[in-house]
Amino acid sequence: MSSGYPSSLLHDVLGSATAGIISRVVTHPLDTAKARVQAPVTSTGGRPNVVFRGPMDAILRTYQREGFRALYSGFGAVIVGGTPGTILYLTGYAFFRDTITA
């Protein structure tokens, strides 16, 4: 790194993975709410079972009816699918930043 700190590929990979996971922990409930607002579950008659008034309504009602864990449904798949991309993006950025400034 140009700031004088030692840089290694392992540090960049671990830092990138950690950043990706932390960002997903914070934003996953919002993505869950967005998905529930955009694609409500329908009954056999084709009408939505639950109609949400917005993302906050979706978060609150999901929490009240299904509990905290429902806000993180599908989280494992998101981590497995998204973390490698975050690692490539941020590690690639660090590599090229160091290459260009060296």
PDB file of N, CA and C in Angstrom:
ATOM      1  N   MET A   1       0.835  -1.182   0.000  1.00  0.00           N
ATOM      2  CA  MET A   1       0.000   0.000   0.000  1.00  0.00           C
ATOM      3  C   MET A   1       0.874   1.238   0.000  1.00  0.00           C
ATOM      4  N   SER A   2       0.387   2.276  -0.566  1.00  0.00           N
ATOM      5  CA  SER A   2       1.175   3.491  -0.649  1.00  0.00           C
ATOM      6  C   SER A   2       1.220   4.237   0.679  1.00  0.00           C
ATOM      7  N   SER A   3       0.388   3.892   1.651  1.00  0.00           N
ATOM      8  CA  SER A   3       0.371   4.596   2.925  1.00  0.00           C
ATOM      9  C   SER A   3       1.427   4.093   3.894  1.00  0.00           C
ATOM     10  N   GLY A   4       2.258   3.155   3.502  1.00  0.00           N
ATOM     11  CA  GLY A   4       3.336   2.680   4.355  1.00  0.00           C
ATOM     12  C   GLY A   4       3.011   1.421   5.129  1.00  0.00           C
ATOM     13  N   TYR A   5       1.768   0.972   5.148  1.00  0.00           N
ATOM     14  CA  TYR A   5       1.397  -0.243   5.845  1.00  0.00           C
ATOM     15  C   TYR A   5       1.652  -1.446   4.947  1.00  0.00           C
ATOM     16  N   PRO A   6       2.056  -2.579   5.531  1.00  0.00           N
ATOM     17  CA  PRO A   6       2.277  -3.758   4.701  1.00  0.00           C
ATOM     18  C   PRO A   6       0.958  -4.261   4.109  1.00  0.00           C
ATOM     19  N   SER A   7       1.006  -4.639   2.859  1.00  0.00           N
ATOM     20  CA  SER A   7      -0.184  -5.144   2.194  1.00  0.00           C
ATOM     21  C   SER A   7       0.094  -6.546   1.709  1.00  0.00           C
ATOM     22  N   SER A   8      -0.847  -7.398   1.876  1.00  0.00           N
ATOM     23  CA  SER A   8      -0.704  -8.750   1.361  1.00  0.00           C
ATOM     24  C   SER A   8      -2.036  -9.201   0.796  1.00  0.00           C
ATOM     25  N   LEU A   9      -1.956 -10.156  -0.052  1.00  0.00           N
ATOM     26  CA  LEU A   9      -3.170 -10.682  -0.666  1.00  0.00           C
ATOM     27  C   LEU A   9      -4.109 -11.260   0.384  1.00  0.00           C
ATOM     28  N   LEU A  10      -3.558 -11.958   1.367  1.00  0.00           N
ATOM     29  CA  LEU A  10      -4.396 -12.555   2.408  1.00  0.00           C
ATOM     30  C   LEU A  10      -5.158 -11.492   3.191  1.00  0.00           C
ATOM     31  N   HIS A  11      -4.488 -10.398   3.546  1.00  0.00           N
ATOM     32  CA  HIS A  11      -5.163  -9.320   4.274  1.00  0.00           C
ATOM     33  C   HIS A  11      -6.271  -8.702   3.427  1.00  0.00           C
ATOM     34  N   ASP A  12      -5.985  -8.507   2.140  1.00  0.00           N
ATOM     35  CA  ASP A  12      -7.006  -7.938   1.260  1.00  0.00           C
ATOM     36  C   ASP A  12      -8.197  -8.867   1.111  1.00  0.00           C
ATOM     37  N   VAL A  13      -7.944 -10.153   0.962  1.00  0.00           N
ATOM     38  CA  VAL A  13      -9.040 -11.117   0.803  1.00  0.00           C
ATOM     39  C   VAL A  13      -9.876 -11.188   2.081  1.00  0.00           C
ATOM     40  N   LEU A  14      -9.227 -11.302   3.223  1.00  0.00           N
ATOM     41  CA  LEU A  14      -9.975 -11.393   4.482  1.00  0.00           C
ATOM     42  C   LEU A  14     -10.729 -10.101   4.787  1.00  0.00           C
ATOM     43  N   GLY A  15     -10.108  -8.981   4.519  1.00  0.00           N
ATOM     44  CA  GLY A  15     -10.785  -7.709   4.735  1.00  0.00           C
ATOM     45  C   GLY A  15     -11.983  -7.537   3.818  1.00  0.00           C
ATOM     46  N   SER A  16     -11.821  -7.940   2.563  1.00  0.00           N
ATOM     47  CA  SER A  16     -12.918  -7.845   1.604  1.00  0.00           C
ATOM     48  C   SER A  16     -14.075  -8.763   1.996  1.00  0.00           C
ATOM     49  N   ALA A  17     -13.756  -9.974   2.400  1.00  0.00           N
ATOM     50  CA  ALA A  17     -14.797 -10.922   2.815  1.00  0.00           C
ATOM     51  C   ALA A  17     -15.544 -10.395   4.035  1.00  0.00           C
ATOM     52  N   THR A  18     -14.810  -9.872   4.990  1.00  0.00           N
ATOM     53  CA  THR A  18     -15.426  -9.326   6.196  1.00  0.00           C
ATOM     54  C   THR A  18     -16.326  -8.143   5.861  1.00  0.00           C
ATOM     55  N   ALA A  19     -15.854  -7.265   4.999  1.00  0.00           N
ATOM     56  CA  ALA A  19     -16.657  -6.108   4.598  1.00  0.00           C
ATOM     57  C   ALA A  19     -17.936  -6.550   3.900  1.00  0.00           C
ATOM     58  N   GLY A  20     -17.827  -7.547   3.027  1.00  0.00           N
ATOM     59  CA  GLY A  20     -19.003  -8.041   2.323  1.00  0.00           C
ATOM     60  C   GLY A  20     -20.025  -8.656   3.259  1.00  0.00           C
ATOM     61  N   ILE A  21     -19.551  -9.436   4.212  1.00  0.00           N
ATOM     62  CA  ILE A  21     -20.467 -10.087   5.156  1.00  0.00           C
ATOM     63  C   ILE A  21     -21.138  -9.055   6.058  1.00  0.00           C
ATOM     64  N   ILE A  22     -20.370  -8.103   6.575  1.00  0.00           N
ATOM     65  CA  ILE A  22     -20.946  -7.078   7.450  1.00  0.00           C
ATOM     66  C   ILE A  22     -21.980  -6.251   6.697  1.00  0.00           C
ATOM     67  N   SER A  23     -21.678  -5.899   5.465  1.00  0.00           N
ATOM     68  CA  SER A  23     -22.648  -5.106   4.706  1.00  0.00           C
ATOM     69  C   SER A  23     -23.933  -5.885   4.460  1.00  0.00           C
ATOM     70  N   ARG A  24     -23.829  -7.181   4.230  1.00  0.00           N
ATOM     71  CA  ARG A  24     -25.022  -7.989   4.018  1.00  0.00           C
ATOM     72  C   ARG A  24     -25.822  -8.170   5.306  1.00  0.00           C
ATOM     73  N   VAL A  25     -25.151  -8.270   6.449  1.00  0.00           N
ATOM     74  CA  VAL A  25     -25.864  -8.386   7.732  1.00  0.00           C
ATOM     75  C   VAL A  25     -26.748  -7.159   7.941  1.00  0.00           C
ATOM     76  N   VAL A  26     -26.232  -5.995   7.572  1.00  0.00           N
ATOM     77  CA  VAL A  26     -26.973  -4.758   7.771  1.00  0.00           C
ATOM     78  C   VAL A  26     -28.106  -4.608   6.752  1.00  0.00           C
ATOM     79  N   THR A  27     -27.857  -4.974   5.500  1.00  0.00           N
ATOM     80  CA  THR A  27     -28.832  -4.680   4.447  1.00  0.00           C
ATOM     81  C   THR A  27     -29.801  -5.822   4.118  1.00  0.00           C
ATOM     82  N   HIS A  28     -29.534  -7.033   4.582  1.00  0.00           N
ATOM     83  CA  HIS A  28     -30.393  -8.166   4.203  1.00  0.00           C
ATOM     84  C   HIS A  28     -31.856  -8.001   4.634  1.00  0.00           C
ATOM     85  N   PRO A  29     -32.145  -7.510   5.839  1.00  0.00           N
ATOM     86  CA  PRO A  29     -33.569  -7.305   6.171  1.00  0.00           C
ATOM     87  C   PRO A  29     -34.268  -6.338   5.216  1.00  0.00           C
ATOM     88  N   LEU A  30     -33.550  -5.341   4.724  1.00  0.00           N
ATOM     89  CA  LEU A  30     -34.142  -4.414   3.759  1.00  0.00           C
ATOM     90  C   LEU A  30     -34.424  -5.107   2.433  1.00  0.00           C
ATOM     91  N   ASP A  31     -33.523  -5.986   2.018  1.00  0.00           N
ATOM     92  CA  ASP A  31     -33.758  -6.751   0.787  1.00  0.00           C
ATOM     93  C   ASP A  31     -34.924  -7.717   0.948  1.00  0.00           C
ATOM     94  N   THR A  32     -35.047  -8.310   2.121  1.00  0.00           N
ATOM     95  CA  THR A  32     -36.175  -9.203   2.400  1.00  0.00           C
ATOM     96  C   THR A  32     -37.487  -8.429   2.316  1.00  0.00           C
ATOM     97  N   ALA A  33     -37.511  -7.243   2.918  1.00  0.00           N
ATOM     98  CA  ALA A  33     -38.718  -6.411   2.880  1.00  0.00           C
ATOM     99  C   ALA A  33     -39.039  -6.000   1.451  1.00  0.00           C
ATOM    100  N   LYS A  34     -38.029  -5.628   0.680  1.00  0.00           N
ATOM    101  CA  LYS A  34     -38.239  -5.225  -0.711  1.00  0.00           C
ATOM    102  C   LYS A  34     -38.863  -6.364  -1.512  1.00  0.00           C
ATOM    103  N   ALA A  35     -38.334  -7.567  -1.319  1.00  0.00           N
ATOM    104  CA  ALA A  35     -38.855  -8.724  -2.044  1.00  0.00           C
ATOM    105  C   ALA A  35     -40.295  -9.016  -1.648  1.00  0.00           C
ATOM    106  N   ARG A  36     -40.617  -8.855  -0.381  1.00  0.00           N
ATOM    107  CA  ARG A  36     -41.985  -9.130   0.063  1.00  0.00           C
ATOM    108  C   ARG A  36     -42.966  -8.077  -0.431  1.00  0.00           C
ATOM    109  N   VAL A  37     -42.516  -6.840  -0.543  1.00  0.00           N
ATOM    110  CA  VAL A  37     -43.383  -5.786  -1.065  1.00  0.00           C
ATOM    111  C   VAL A  37     -43.613  -5.983  -2.558  1.00  0.00           C
ATOM    112  N   GLN A  38     -42.555  -6.342  -3.291  1.00  0.00           N
ATOM    113  CA  GLN A  38     -42.650  -6.466  -4.745  1.00  0.00           C
ATOM    114  C   GLN A  38     -43.355  -7.735  -5.204  1.00  0.00           C
ATOM    115  N   ALA A  39     -43.248  -8.813  -4.445  1.00  0.00           N
ATOM    116  CA  ALA A  39     -43.821 -10.090  -4.865  1.00  0.00           C
ATOM    117  C   ALA A  39     -44.582 -10.728  -3.711  1.00  0.00           C
ATOM    118  N   PRO A  40     -45.768 -10.210  -3.408  1.00  0.00           N
ATOM    119  CA  PRO A  40     -46.524 -10.788  -2.294  1.00  0.00           C
ATOM    120  C   PRO A  40     -46.981 -12.213  -2.602  1.00  0.00           C
ATOM    121  N   VAL A  41     -47.083 -13.014  -1.571  1.00  0.00           N
ATOM    122  CA  VAL A  41     -47.563 -14.392  -1.703  1.00  0.00           C
ATOM    123  C   VAL A  41     -49.057 -14.346  -1.978  1.00  0.00           C
ATOM    124  N   THR A  42     -49.487 -15.097  -2.978  1.00  0.00           N
ATOM    125  CA  THR A  42     -50.903 -15.072  -3.340  1.00  0.00           C
ATOM    126  C   THR A  42     -51.616 -16.314  -2.832  1.00  0.00           C
ATOM    127  N   SER A  43     -52.906 -16.149  -2.612  1.00  0.00           N
ATOM    128  CA  SER A  43     -53.743 -17.280  -2.207  1.00  0.00           C
ATOM    129  C   SER A  43     -54.200 -18.018  -3.462  1.00  0.00           C
ATOM    130  N   THR A  44     -55.024 -19.014  -3.273  1.00  0.00           N
ATOM    131  CA  THR A  44     -55.484 -19.811  -4.418  1.00  0.00           C
ATOM    132  C   THR A  44     -56.335 -18.998  -5.384  1.00  0.00           C
ATOM    133  N   GLY A  45     -56.955 -17.925  -4.931  1.00  0.00           N
ATOM    134  CA  GLY A  45     -57.772 -17.090  -5.798  1.00  0.00           C
ATOM    135  C   GLY A  45     -56.966 -16.071  -6.579  1.00  0.00           C
ATOM    136  N   GLY A  46     -55.668 -16.024  -6.371  1.00  0.00           N
ATOM    137  CA  GLY A  46     -54.822 -15.078  -7.075  1.00  0.00           C
ATOM    138  C   GLY A  46     -54.697 -13.731  -6.401  1.00  0.00           C
ATOM    139  N   ARG A  47     -55.318 -13.570  -5.241  1.00  0.00           N
ATOM    140  CA  ARG A  47     -55.218 -12.311  -4.508  1.00  0.00           C
ATOM    141  C   ARG A  47     -54.103 -12.423  -3.474  1.00  0.00           C
ATOM    142  N   PRO A  48     -53.416 -11.331  -3.208  1.00  0.00           N
ATOM    143  CA  PRO A  48     -52.336 -11.375  -2.215  1.00  0.00           C
ATOM    144  C   PRO A  48     -52.868 -11.696  -0.819  1.00  0.00           C
ATOM    145  N   ASN A  49     -52.157 -12.571  -0.108  1.00  0.00           N
ATOM    146  CA  ASN A  49     -52.507 -12.882   1.280  1.00  0.00           C
ATOM    147  C   ASN A  49     -52.217 -11.689   2.183  1.00  0.00           C
ATOM    148  N   VAL A  50     -51.087 -11.049   1.950  1.00  0.00           N
ATOM    149  CA  VAL A  50     -50.655  -9.923   2.763  1.00  0.00           C
ATOM    150  C   VAL A  50     -50.262  -8.798   1.825  1.00  0.00           C
ATOM    151  N   VAL A  51     -50.803  -7.614   2.074  1.00  0.00           N
ATOM    152  CA  VAL A  51     -50.421  -6.442   1.301  1.00  0.00           C
ATOM    153  C   VAL A  51     -49.700  -5.489   2.248  1.00  0.00           C
ATOM    154  N   PHE A  52     -48.464  -5.163   1.898  1.00  0.00           N
ATOM    155  CA  PHE A  52     -47.662  -4.267   2.729  1.00  0.00           C
ATOM    156  C   PHE A  52     -47.776  -2.841   2.208  1.00  0.00           C
ATOM    157  N   ARG A  53     -47.723  -1.873   3.115  1.00  0.00           N
ATOM    158  CA  ARG A  53     -47.813  -0.468   2.742  1.00  0.00           C
ATOM    159  C   ARG A  53     -46.448   0.121   2.388  1.00  0.00           C
ATOM    160  N   GLY A  54     -45.391  -0.617   2.623  1.00  0.00           N
ATOM    161  CA  GLY A  54     -44.050  -0.133   2.328  1.00  0.00           C
ATOM    162  C   GLY A  54     -43.019  -1.016   3.001  1.00  0.00           C
ATOM    163  N   PRO A  55     -41.734  -0.677   2.840  1.00  0.00           N
ATOM    164  CA  PRO A  55     -40.675  -1.524   3.408  1.00  0.00           C
ATOM    165  C   PRO A  55     -40.707  -1.614   4.936  1.00  0.00           C
ATOM    166  N   MET A  56     -40.952  -0.502   5.609  1.00  0.00           N
ATOM    167  CA  MET A  56     -40.978  -0.550   7.078  1.00  0.00           C
ATOM    168  C   MET A  56     -42.159  -1.377   7.575  1.00  0.00           C
ATOM    169  N   ASP A  57     -43.282  -1.257   6.904  1.00  0.00           N
ATOM    170  CA  ASP A  57     -44.440  -2.075   7.253  1.00  0.00           C
ATOM    171  C   ASP A  57     -44.120  -3.549   7.044  1.00  0.00           C
ATOM    172  N   ALA A  58     -43.429  -3.855   5.958  1.00  0.00           N
ATOM    173  CA  ALA A  58     -43.045  -5.251   5.687  1.00  0.00           C
ATOM    174  C   ALA A  58     -42.099  -5.774   6.756  1.00  0.00           C
ATOM    175  N   ILE A  59     -41.130  -4.965   7.170  1.00  0.00           N
ATOM    176  CA  ILE A  59     -40.184  -5.394   8.214  1.00  0.00           C
ATOM    177  C   ILE A  59     -40.922  -5.621   9.525  1.00  0.00           C
ATOM    178  N   LEU A  60     -41.734  -4.670   9.932  1.00  0.00           N
ATOM    179  CA  LEU A  60     -42.427  -4.788  11.221  1.00  0.00           C
ATOM    180  C   LEU A  60     -43.401  -5.957  11.244  1.00  0.00           C
ATOM    181  N   ARG A  61     -44.194  -6.111  10.192  1.00  0.00           N
ATOM    182  CA  ARG A  61     -45.173  -7.205  10.179  1.00  0.00           C
ATOM    183  C   ARG A  61     -44.512  -8.560  10.033  1.00  0.00           C
ATOM    184  N   THR A  62     -43.423  -8.628   9.289  1.00  0.00           N
ATOM    185  CA  THR A  62     -42.694  -9.895   9.186  1.00  0.00           C
ATOM    186  C   THR A  62     -42.122 -10.270  10.545  1.00  0.00           C
ATOM    187  N   TYR A  63     -41.544  -9.296  11.230  1.00  0.00           N
ATOM    188  CA  TYR A  63     -40.982  -9.547  12.559  1.00  0.00           C
ATOM    189  C   TYR A  63     -42.077  -9.987  13.539  1.00  0.00           C
ATOM    190  N   GLN A  64     -43.218  -9.316  13.509  1.00  0.00           N
ATOM    191  CA  GLN A  64     -44.305  -9.647  14.430  1.00  0.00           C
ATOM    192  C   GLN A  64     -44.903 -11.027  14.160  1.00  0.00           C
ATOM    193  N   ARG A  65     -45.058 -11.380  12.896  1.00  0.00           N
ATOM    194  CA  ARG A  65     -45.721 -12.644  12.550  1.00  0.00           C
ATOM    195  C   ARG A  65     -44.777 -13.837  12.508  1.00  0.00           C
ATOM    196  N   GLU A  66     -43.538 -13.607  12.018  1.00  0.00           N
ATOM    197  CA  GLU A  66     -42.642 -14.738  11.784  1.00  0.00           C
ATOM    198  C   GLU A  66     -41.376 -14.715  12.631  1.00  0.00           C
ATOM    199  N   GLY A  67     -41.111 -13.611  13.298  1.00  0.00           N
ATOM    200  CA  GLY A  67     -39.948 -13.525  14.157  1.00  0.00           C
ATOM    201  C   GLY A  67     -38.726 -12.950  13.448  1.00  0.00           C
ATOM    202  N   PHE A  68     -37.689 -12.741  14.228  1.00  0.00           N
ATOM    203  CA  PHE A  68     -36.453 -12.114  13.763  1.00  0.00           C
ATOM    204  C   PHE A  68     -35.778 -12.913  12.654  1.00  0.00           C
ATOM    205  N   ARG A  69     -35.801 -14.231  12.776  1.00  0.00           N
ATOM    206  CA  ARG A  69     -35.112 -15.083  11.789  1.00  0.00           C
ATOM    207  C   ARG A  69     -35.690 -14.958  10.384  1.00  0.00           C
ATOM    208  N   ALA A  70     -36.953 -14.610  10.277  1.00  0.00           N
ATOM    209  CA  ALA A  70     -37.576 -14.466   8.961  1.00  0.00           C
ATOM    210  C   ALA A  70     -36.964 -13.319   8.167  1.00  0.00           C
ATOM    211  N   LEU A  71     -36.461 -12.312   8.864  1.00  0.00           N
ATOM    212  CA  LEU A  71     -35.815 -11.188   8.175  1.00  0.00           C
ATOM    213  C   LEU A  71     -34.512 -11.611   7.511  1.00  0.00           C
ATOM    214  N   TYR A  72     -33.936 -12.707   7.970  1.00  0.00           N
ATOM    215  CA  TYR A  72     -32.673 -13.205   7.422  1.00  0.00           C
ATOM    216  C   TYR A  72     -32.852 -14.509   6.650  1.00  0.00           C
ATOM    217  N   SER A  73     -34.076 -14.787   6.184  1.00  0.00           N
ATOM    218  CA  SER A  73     -34.271 -16.004   5.397  1.00  0.00           C
ATOM    219  C   SER A  73     -33.493 -15.870   4.083  1.00  0.00           C
ATOM    220  N   GLY A  74     -32.796 -16.913   3.716  1.00  0.00           N
ATOM    221  CA  GLY A  74     -31.981 -16.897   2.503  1.00  0.00           C
ATOM    222  C   GLY A  74     -30.618 -16.257   2.680  1.00  0.00           C
ATOM    223  N   PHE A  75     -30.255 -15.922   3.896  1.00  0.00           N
ATOM    224  CA  PHE A  75     -28.993 -15.216   4.150  1.00  0.00           C
ATOM    225  C   PHE A  75     -27.778 -16.054   3.768  1.00  0.00           C
ATOM    226  N   GLY A  76     -27.820 -17.347   4.047  1.00  0.00           N
ATOM    227  CA  GLY A  76     -26.687 -18.222   3.716  1.00  0.00           C
ATOM    228  C   GLY A  76     -26.385 -18.230   2.227  1.00  0.00           C
ATOM    229  N   ALA A  77     -27.425 -18.304   1.421  1.00  0.00           N
ATOM    230  CA  ALA A  77     -27.224 -18.304  -0.032  1.00  0.00           C
ATOM    231  C   ALA A  77     -26.656 -16.976  -0.508  1.00  0.00           C
ATOM    232  N   VAL A  78     -27.087 -15.889   0.098  1.00  0.00           N
ATOM    233  CA  VAL A  78     -26.576 -14.570  -0.283  1.00  0.00           C
ATOM    234  C   VAL A  78     -25.098 -14.453   0.066  1.00  0.00           C
ATOM    235  N   ILE A  79     -24.712 -14.967   1.223  1.00  0.00           N
ATOM    236  CA  ILE A  79     -23.300 -14.906   1.627  1.00  0.00           C
ATOM    237  C   ILE A  79     -22.445 -15.768   0.707  1.00  0.00           C
ATOM    238  N   VAL A  80     -22.896 -16.979   0.440  1.00  0.00           N
ATOM    239  CA  VAL A  80     -22.126 -17.878  -0.428  1.00  0.00           C
ATOM    240  C   VAL A  80     -22.032 -17.310  -1.844  1.00  0.00           C
ATOM    241  N   GLY A  81     -23.096 -16.698  -2.318  1.00  0.00           N
ATOM    242  CA  GLY A  81     -23.091 -16.171  -3.673  1.00  0.00           C
ATOM    243  C   GLY A  81     -22.442 -14.800  -3.816  1.00  0.00           C
ATOM    244  N   GLY A  82     -22.560 -13.960  -2.793  1.00  0.00           N
ATOM    245  CA  GLY A  82     -22.093 -12.584  -2.907  1.00  0.00           C
ATOM    246  C   GLY A  82     -20.691 -12.318  -2.413  1.00  0.00           C
ATOM    247  N   THR A  83     -20.222 -13.086  -1.451  1.00  0.00           N
ATOM    248  CA  THR A  83     -18.902 -12.819  -0.873  1.00  0.00           C
ATOM    249  C   THR A  83     -17.768 -12.988  -1.878  1.00  0.00           C
ATOM    250  N   PRO A  84     -17.758 -14.020  -2.711  1.00  0.00           N
ATOM    251  CA  PRO A  84     -16.675 -14.104  -3.697  1.00  0.00           C
ATOM    252  C   PRO A  84     -16.621 -12.901  -4.636  1.00  0.00           C
ATOM    253  N   GLY A  85     -17.752 -12.383  -5.023  1.00  0.00           N
ATOM    254  CA  GLY A  85     -17.773 -11.206  -5.882  1.00  0.00           C
ATOM    255  C   GLY A  85     -17.211  -9.983  -5.183  1.00  0.00           C
ATOM    256  N   THR A  86     -17.553  -9.822  -3.910  1.00  0.00           N
ATOM    257  CA  THR A  86     -17.024  -8.705  -3.134  1.00  0.00           C
ATOM    258  C   THR A  86     -15.514  -8.838  -2.973  1.00  0.00           C
ATOM    259  N   ILE A  87     -15.046 -10.058  -2.743  1.00  0.00           N
ATOM    260  CA  ILE A  87     -13.603 -10.297  -2.616  1.00  0.00           C
ATOM    261  C   ILE A  87     -12.896  -9.915  -3.915  1.00  0.00           C
ATOM    262  N   LEU A  88     -13.416 -10.365  -5.040  1.00  0.00           N
ATOM    263  CA  LEU A  88     -12.789 -10.034  -6.325  1.00  0.00           C
ATOM    264  C   LEU A  88     -12.786  -8.530  -6.579  1.00  0.00           C
ATOM    265  N   TYR A  89     -13.886  -7.895  -6.297  1.00  0.00           N
ATOM    266  CA  TYR A  89     -13.998  -6.463  -6.552  1.00  0.00           C
ATOM    267  C   TYR A  89     -13.011  -5.662  -5.692  1.00  0.00           C
ATOM    268  N   LEU A  90     -13.054  -5.880  -4.379  1.00  0.00           N
ATOM    269  CA  LEU A  90     -12.221  -5.071  -3.488  1.00  0.00           C
ATOM    270  C   LEU A  90     -10.746  -5.450  -3.552  1.00  0.00           C
ATOM    271  N   THR A  91     -10.432  -6.732  -3.717  1.00  0.00           N
ATOM    272  CA  THR A  91      -9.043  -7.151  -3.845  1.00  0.00           C
ATOM    273  C   THR A  91      -8.461  -6.658  -5.165  1.00  0.00           C
ATOM    274  N   GLY A  92      -9.257  -6.732  -6.219  1.00  0.00           N
ATOM    275  CA  GLY A  92      -8.815  -6.201  -7.506  1.00  0.00           C
ATOM    276  C   GLY A  92      -8.568  -4.704  -7.438  1.00  0.00           C
ATOM    277  N   TYR A  93      -9.450  -3.990  -6.753  1.00  0.00           N
ATOM    278  CA  TYR A  93      -9.266  -2.555  -6.574  1.00  0.00           C
ATOM    279  C   TYR A  93      -7.954  -2.263  -5.858  1.00  0.00           C
ATOM    280  N   ALA A  94      -7.695  -2.972  -4.761  1.00  0.00           N
ATOM    281  CA  ALA A  94      -6.457  -2.746  -3.996  1.00  0.00           C
ATOM    282  C   ALA A  94      -5.228  -3.073  -4.838  1.00  0.00           C
ATOM    283  N   PHE A  95      -5.291  -4.148  -5.599  1.00  0.00           N
ATOM    284  CA  PHE A  95      -4.157  -4.541  -6.435  1.00  0.00           C
ATOM    285  C   PHE A  95      -3.843  -3.469  -7.479  1.00  0.00           C
ATOM    286  N   PHE A  96      -4.864  -3.038  -8.205  1.00  0.00           N
ATOM    287  CA  PHE A  96      -4.634  -2.039  -9.248  1.00  0.00           C
ATOM    288  C   PHE A  96      -4.289  -0.674  -8.674  1.00  0.00           C
ATOM    289  N   ARG A  97      -4.853  -0.333  -7.534  1.00  0.00           N
ATOM    290  CA  ARG A  97      -4.481   0.912  -6.880  1.00  0.00           C
ATOM    291  C   ARG A  97      -2.999   0.911  -6.529  1.00  0.00           C
ATOM    292  N   ASP A  98      -2.537  -0.200  -5.960  1.00  0.00           N
ATOM    293  CA  ASP A  98      -1.111  -0.311  -5.597  1.00  0.00           C
ATOM    294  C   ASP A  98      -0.223  -0.359  -6.829  1.00  0.00           C
ATOM    295  N   THR A  99      -0.690  -1.000  -7.892  1.00  0.00           N
ATOM    296  CA  THR A  99       0.105  -1.103  -9.126  1.00  0.00           C
ATOM    297  C   THR A  99       0.240   0.262  -9.797  1.00  0.00           C
ATOM    298  N   ILE A 100      -0.836   0.998  -9.841  1.00  0.00           N
ATOM    299  CA  ILE A 100      -0.827   2.308 -10.509  1.00  0.00           C
ATOM    300  C   ILE A 100      -0.004   3.321  -9.719  1.00  0.00           C
ATOM    301  N   THR A 101      -0.099   3.297  -8.390  1.00  0.00           N
ATOM    302  CA  THR A 101       0.604   4.290  -7.584  1.00  0.00           C
ATOM    303  C   THR A 101       2.057   3.921  -7.321  1.00  0.00           C
ATOM    304  N   ALA A 102       2.449   2.702  -7.647  1.00  0.00           N
ATOM    305  CA  ALA A 102       3.839   2.297  -7.397  1.00  0.00           C
ATOM    306  C   ALA A 102       4.787   2.829  -8.449  1.00  0.00           C
TER     307      ALA A 102
END
